[in-house]
Amino acid sequence: NVKLFKRKRGRIIGLTYLGENYYNDAQRILNMYDDMFLKLHDHSKGLKGTINIGIPPLILSVVFSEVMPKLILENPGIQFNLKEIGAYQLKNELLVGNVDIAVLLSPTGIPDNMVETYEIQRSELAVCLSPRHHLASKTVITWEDLTNEQLALFDPSFMVHHLVMEACERHQVRPNIVLTSSSWDFMLNSTKINHHILTICPKPITELYQLNDIKCIPMEQPISWRVVLTRLHKKNYSEVESFIMDDLLQSFSK
């Protein structure tokens, strides 16, 4: 019962005031509808821009070996800058804004009100050693077993280094650290060459790679290895940053 048209002698000669308003509103809605599909079409072609992602080398090879190449190949318009450093240093790179997204270990050591964190993998650390090592017959290794043992450990730029050292102090254990390295395969090879050396690594390494001549033994009261995607809280995120964060989270939720 709203009159939209002006009529004269049964013919439409124009729009009423309400009709004009209705027509203008409808035009705006149709234009928004067209823009919505244009944007969706443009996004389907791929976004363009740059994203800086920090990933520790160990986590890159163990957790992102399939996800990251696929993400890069599917988004040719995006320039991916990967910074490969240990999680202990990486959190500072995130705080100063050198990376948009950082892959860290939880707890991150950053106040919760400063960052968003999303857990993407959970496991634990285990002892890796030669079958000839005198502890190789054990089904579970205690922290006390590590007293005075020759240990190869990730260097201090890695969060694993600090987690292990804190656990040793907590359990009053003094291991004999004979080498530190940023290379997990170098440390594992060291246990092959010298059967007196053992190392502590995340279990996914042994699950993902076929390690010959190396035993992986779980620990009593093991250290959790929780990998999280982290970014600073911001009022606004770039389209590229939001898109890549969503894509990564979807990849790990499957």
Coordinates of C-alpha atoms in Angstrom, one line a residue:
N1 CA 0.0 0.0 0.0
V2 CA 2.9 2.4 -0.7
K3 CA 2.6 4.5 -3.8
L4 CA 5.9 4.3 -5.8
F5 CA 4.7 5.8 -9.1
K6 CA 3.0 9.0 -10.2
R7 CA 0.2 8.3 -12.6
K8 CA -1.8 10.4 -15.0
R9 CA -4.8 9.0 -16.9
G10 CA -3.7 5.5 -16.0
R11 CA -0.1 5.9 -17.3
I12 CA 3.1 6.0 -15.2
I13 CA 4.7 9.4 -15.5
G14 CA 7.4 9.2 -12.8
L15 CA 8.3 8.2 -9.3
T16 CA 6.9 9.5 -6.0
Y17 CA 9.1 10.8 -3.3
L18 CA 9.1 7.4 -1.6
G19 CA 9.6 5.7 -5.0
E20 CA 12.7 7.8 -5.7
N21 CA 14.2 6.9 -2.3
Y22 CA 13.4 3.2 -2.9
Y23 CA 15.0 3.3 -6.4
N24 CA 18.2 5.0 -5.1
D25 CA 18.5 2.5 -2.2
A26 CA 18.0 -0.4 -4.7
Q27 CA 20.7 1.0 -7.0
R28 CA 23.2 1.2 -4.0
I29 CA 22.4 -2.4 -3.1
L30 CA 22.9 -3.7 -6.6
N31 CA 26.2 -1.8 -6.9
M32 CA 27.4 -3.3 -3.7
Y33 CA 26.3 -6.8 -4.9
D34 CA 28.3 -6.3 -8.1
D35 CA 31.4 -5.0 -6.2
M36 CA 31.1 -8.1 -3.9
F37 CA 31.5 -10.5 -6.8
L38 CA 34.2 -8.4 -8.4
K39 CA 36.3 -8.6 -5.2
L40 CA 35.6 -12.3 -4.8
H41 CA 36.7 -12.8 -8.4
D42 CA 39.9 -10.7 -7.9
H43 CA 40.8 -12.7 -4.7
S44 CA 40.3 -15.9 -6.6
K45 CA 43.0 -14.7 -9.0
G46 CA 45.3 -14.3 -6.0
L47 CA 46.3 -11.5 -3.8
K48 CA 49.4 -9.4 -4.4
G49 CA 51.7 -8.2 -1.7
T50 CA 54.5 -9.2 0.7
I51 CA 54.4 -11.3 3.9
N52 CA 57.3 -11.8 6.4
I53 CA 57.1 -15.2 8.2
G54 CA 59.6 -16.3 10.9
I55 CA 60.1 -20.1 11.3
P56 CA 62.8 -22.0 13.2
P57 CA 64.7 -24.2 10.8
L58 CA 63.8 -27.4 12.7
I59 CA 60.1 -26.6 12.6
L60 CA 60.3 -25.6 9.0
S61 CA 61.6 -29.0 8.0
V62 CA 59.5 -31.1 10.3
V63 CA 56.1 -29.2 10.4
F64 CA 56.0 -27.0 7.3
S65 CA 57.8 -29.3 4.7
E66 CA 54.6 -29.7 2.8
V67 CA 52.4 -26.8 3.9
M68 CA 54.8 -23.9 3.0
P69 CA 55.8 -25.0 -0.6
K70 CA 52.1 -25.5 -1.4
L71 CA 51.2 -22.1 0.1
I72 CA 53.9 -20.4 -1.9
L73 CA 53.0 -22.1 -5.2
E74 CA 49.3 -21.4 -4.9
N75 CA 49.9 -17.7 -4.3
P76 CA 52.3 -16.5 -7.0
G77 CA 51.3 -12.8 -6.5
I78 CA 52.6 -12.9 -2.9
Q79 CA 56.2 -12.4 -2.0
F80 CA 57.1 -14.7 0.9
N81 CA 60.1 -13.6 2.9
L82 CA 61.0 -16.5 5.3
K83 CA 63.3 -15.8 8.2
E84 CA 64.9 -19.0 9.5
I85 CA 66.1 -18.5 13.1
G86 CA 65.6 -20.2 16.4
A87 CA 62.4 -19.5 18.3
Y88 CA 64.2 -17.9 21.2
Q89 CA 65.5 -15.1 18.9
L90 CA 62.4 -15.1 16.7
K91 CA 60.1 -13.8 19.4
N92 CA 62.2 -10.6 19.5
E93 CA 61.9 -10.3 15.7
L94 CA 58.1 -10.4 16.1
L95 CA 58.0 -7.9 18.9
V96 CA 60.0 -5.3 16.9
G97 CA 57.8 -5.9 13.8
N98 CA 60.4 -7.6 11.6
V99 CA 58.1 -10.5 10.9
D100 CA 54.3 -10.5 10.5
I101 CA 53.8 -14.1 11.6
A102 CA 56.1 -16.1 13.8
V103 CA 56.1 -19.8 14.5
L104 CA 57.1 -20.2 18.2
L105 CA 57.0 -22.7 21.0
S106 CA 54.5 -22.4 23.8
P107 CA 54.8 -20.9 26.3
T108 CA 56.1 -18.1 24.0
G109 CA 57.4 -15.9 26.8
I110 CA 55.3 -13.0 25.4
P111 CA 52.4 -11.5 27.5
D112 CA 49.1 -12.9 26.2
N113 CA 47.6 -9.4 25.8
M114 CA 50.2 -8.6 23.2
V115 CA 49.8 -11.5 20.8
E116 CA 47.4 -14.0 19.2
T117 CA 48.5 -17.6 19.4
Y118 CA 47.1 -20.7 17.7
E119 CA 48.5 -24.2 18.5
I120 CA 49.2 -26.2 15.3
Q121 CA 51.1 -29.2 16.6
R122 CA 51.7 -30.8 20.0
S123 CA 54.3 -33.4 20.8
E124 CA 57.2 -33.9 23.3
L125 CA 61.0 -34.1 23.4
A126 CA 62.7 -37.5 23.5
V127 CA 66.2 -38.8 23.8
C128 CA 67.9 -40.0 20.6
L129 CA 71.0 -42.2 20.8
S130 CA 73.0 -45.0 19.2
P131 CA 71.8 -48.6 19.8
R132 CA 75.3 -49.1 21.2
H133 CA 74.8 -46.4 23.9
H134 CA 74.7 -47.9 27.4
L135 CA 71.2 -46.3 28.0
A136 CA 69.8 -47.8 24.7
S137 CA 68.2 -50.8 26.5
K138 CA 66.0 -48.6 28.6
T139 CA 62.3 -48.2 27.7
V140 CA 62.0 -44.8 29.4
I141 CA 64.9 -42.4 30.3
T142 CA 64.7 -40.3 33.5
W143 CA 66.3 -36.9 34.0
E144 CA 68.6 -38.5 36.5
D145 CA 69.9 -40.8 33.8
L146 CA 71.3 -37.8 32.0
T147 CA 73.7 -36.9 34.8
N148 CA 77.2 -36.5 33.4
E149 CA 76.1 -37.9 30.0
Q150 CA 77.7 -36.4 26.9
L151 CA 74.9 -34.4 25.3
A152 CA 74.6 -32.7 21.9
L153 CA 72.1 -29.9 22.2
F154 CA 70.5 -27.2 20.1
D155 CA 72.3 -23.9 20.5
P156 CA 70.9 -21.0 22.7
S157 CA 69.1 -19.4 19.8
F158 CA 66.6 -22.3 20.0
M159 CA 63.9 -22.5 22.6
V160 CA 64.5 -26.2 23.0
H161 CA 68.0 -25.4 24.4
H162 CA 66.4 -23.3 27.2
L163 CA 63.6 -25.7 27.9
V164 CA 66.1 -28.6 28.4
M165 CA 68.5 -26.5 30.5
E166 CA 65.6 -25.3 32.7
A167 CA 64.4 -28.9 33.1
C168 CA 67.9 -30.1 34.0
E169 CA 68.2 -27.4 36.7
R170 CA 64.7 -28.3 38.0
H171 CA 65.7 -31.9 38.3
Q172 CA 69.2 -31.1 39.6
V173 CA 70.9 -32.7 36.7
R174 CA 74.2 -31.7 35.2
P175 CA 74.7 -33.1 31.7
N176 CA 78.1 -32.8 30.0
I177 CA 77.2 -30.7 26.9
V178 CA 79.9 -31.6 24.4
L179 CA 78.5 -29.7 21.4
T180 CA 75.7 -27.2 20.5
S181 CA 74.4 -26.8 17.0
S182 CA 71.5 -25.4 14.9
S183 CA 71.4 -28.5 12.8
W184 CA 69.3 -31.4 14.1
D185 CA 70.7 -33.8 11.5
F186 CA 74.3 -32.9 12.5
M187 CA 73.5 -33.8 16.1
L188 CA 71.8 -37.0 15.2
N189 CA 74.8 -38.0 13.0
S190 CA 77.0 -37.2 15.9
T191 CA 75.3 -39.9 17.9
K192 CA 75.9 -42.4 15.1
I193 CA 79.6 -41.6 14.9
N194 CA 80.2 -41.5 18.7
H195 CA 77.9 -43.9 20.6
H196 CA 78.7 -42.2 23.9
I197 CA 76.8 -39.0 22.8
L198 CA 73.1 -38.6 23.0
T199 CA 70.8 -35.7 22.0
I200 CA 67.3 -34.5 22.9
C201 CA 65.0 -33.7 19.9
P202 CA 61.3 -33.4 19.2
K203 CA 59.7 -36.8 18.6
P204 CA 58.2 -35.7 15.2
I205 CA 61.7 -35.7 13.7
T206 CA 62.0 -39.5 14.3
E207 CA 58.4 -40.0 13.1
L208 CA 58.8 -38.1 9.9
Y209 CA 62.3 -39.3 8.8
Q210 CA 63.6 -42.8 8.7
L211 CA 66.5 -42.7 11.1
N212 CA 68.8 -45.6 10.7
D213 CA 71.0 -46.7 13.6
I214 CA 69.4 -44.3 16.0
K215 CA 67.0 -45.1 18.8
C216 CA 64.4 -42.7 20.1
I217 CA 63.4 -43.3 23.7
P218 CA 60.7 -41.4 25.5
M219 CA 61.4 -39.5 28.8
E220 CA 59.8 -39.7 32.1
Q221 CA 58.3 -36.3 32.8
P222 CA 59.0 -35.2 29.2
I223 CA 59.1 -31.6 28.0
S224 CA 56.1 -30.6 25.9
W225 CA 56.8 -29.4 22.3
R226 CA 53.9 -27.2 21.4
V227 CA 54.2 -25.3 18.1
V228 CA 52.1 -22.2 17.8
L229 CA 51.4 -19.6 15.1
T230 CA 51.8 -16.2 16.6
R231 CA 51.1 -12.6 15.5
L232 CA 50.9 -9.3 17.4
H233 CA 47.5 -7.9 18.3
K234 CA 46.7 -5.1 15.8
K235 CA 43.6 -3.0 15.1
N236 CA 43.9 -3.7 11.4
Y237 CA 45.8 -6.4 9.5
S238 CA 46.7 -6.2 5.8
E239 CA 44.6 -8.3 3.4
V240 CA 47.7 -10.5 2.6
E241 CA 48.5 -11.0 6.3
S242 CA 44.9 -12.0 7.2
F243 CA 44.6 -14.3 4.1
I244 CA 47.9 -16.1 4.8
M245 CA 47.1 -16.5 8.5
D246 CA 43.7 -18.0 7.7
D247 CA 45.2 -20.3 5.1
L248 CA 47.8 -21.6 7.5
L249 CA 45.3 -22.3 10.2
Q250 CA 43.1 -24.2 7.8
S251 CA 46.1 -26.2 6.6
F252 CA 46.7 -27.4 10.1
S253 CA 43.0 -28.0 11.1
K254 CA 42.6 -30.7 8.4

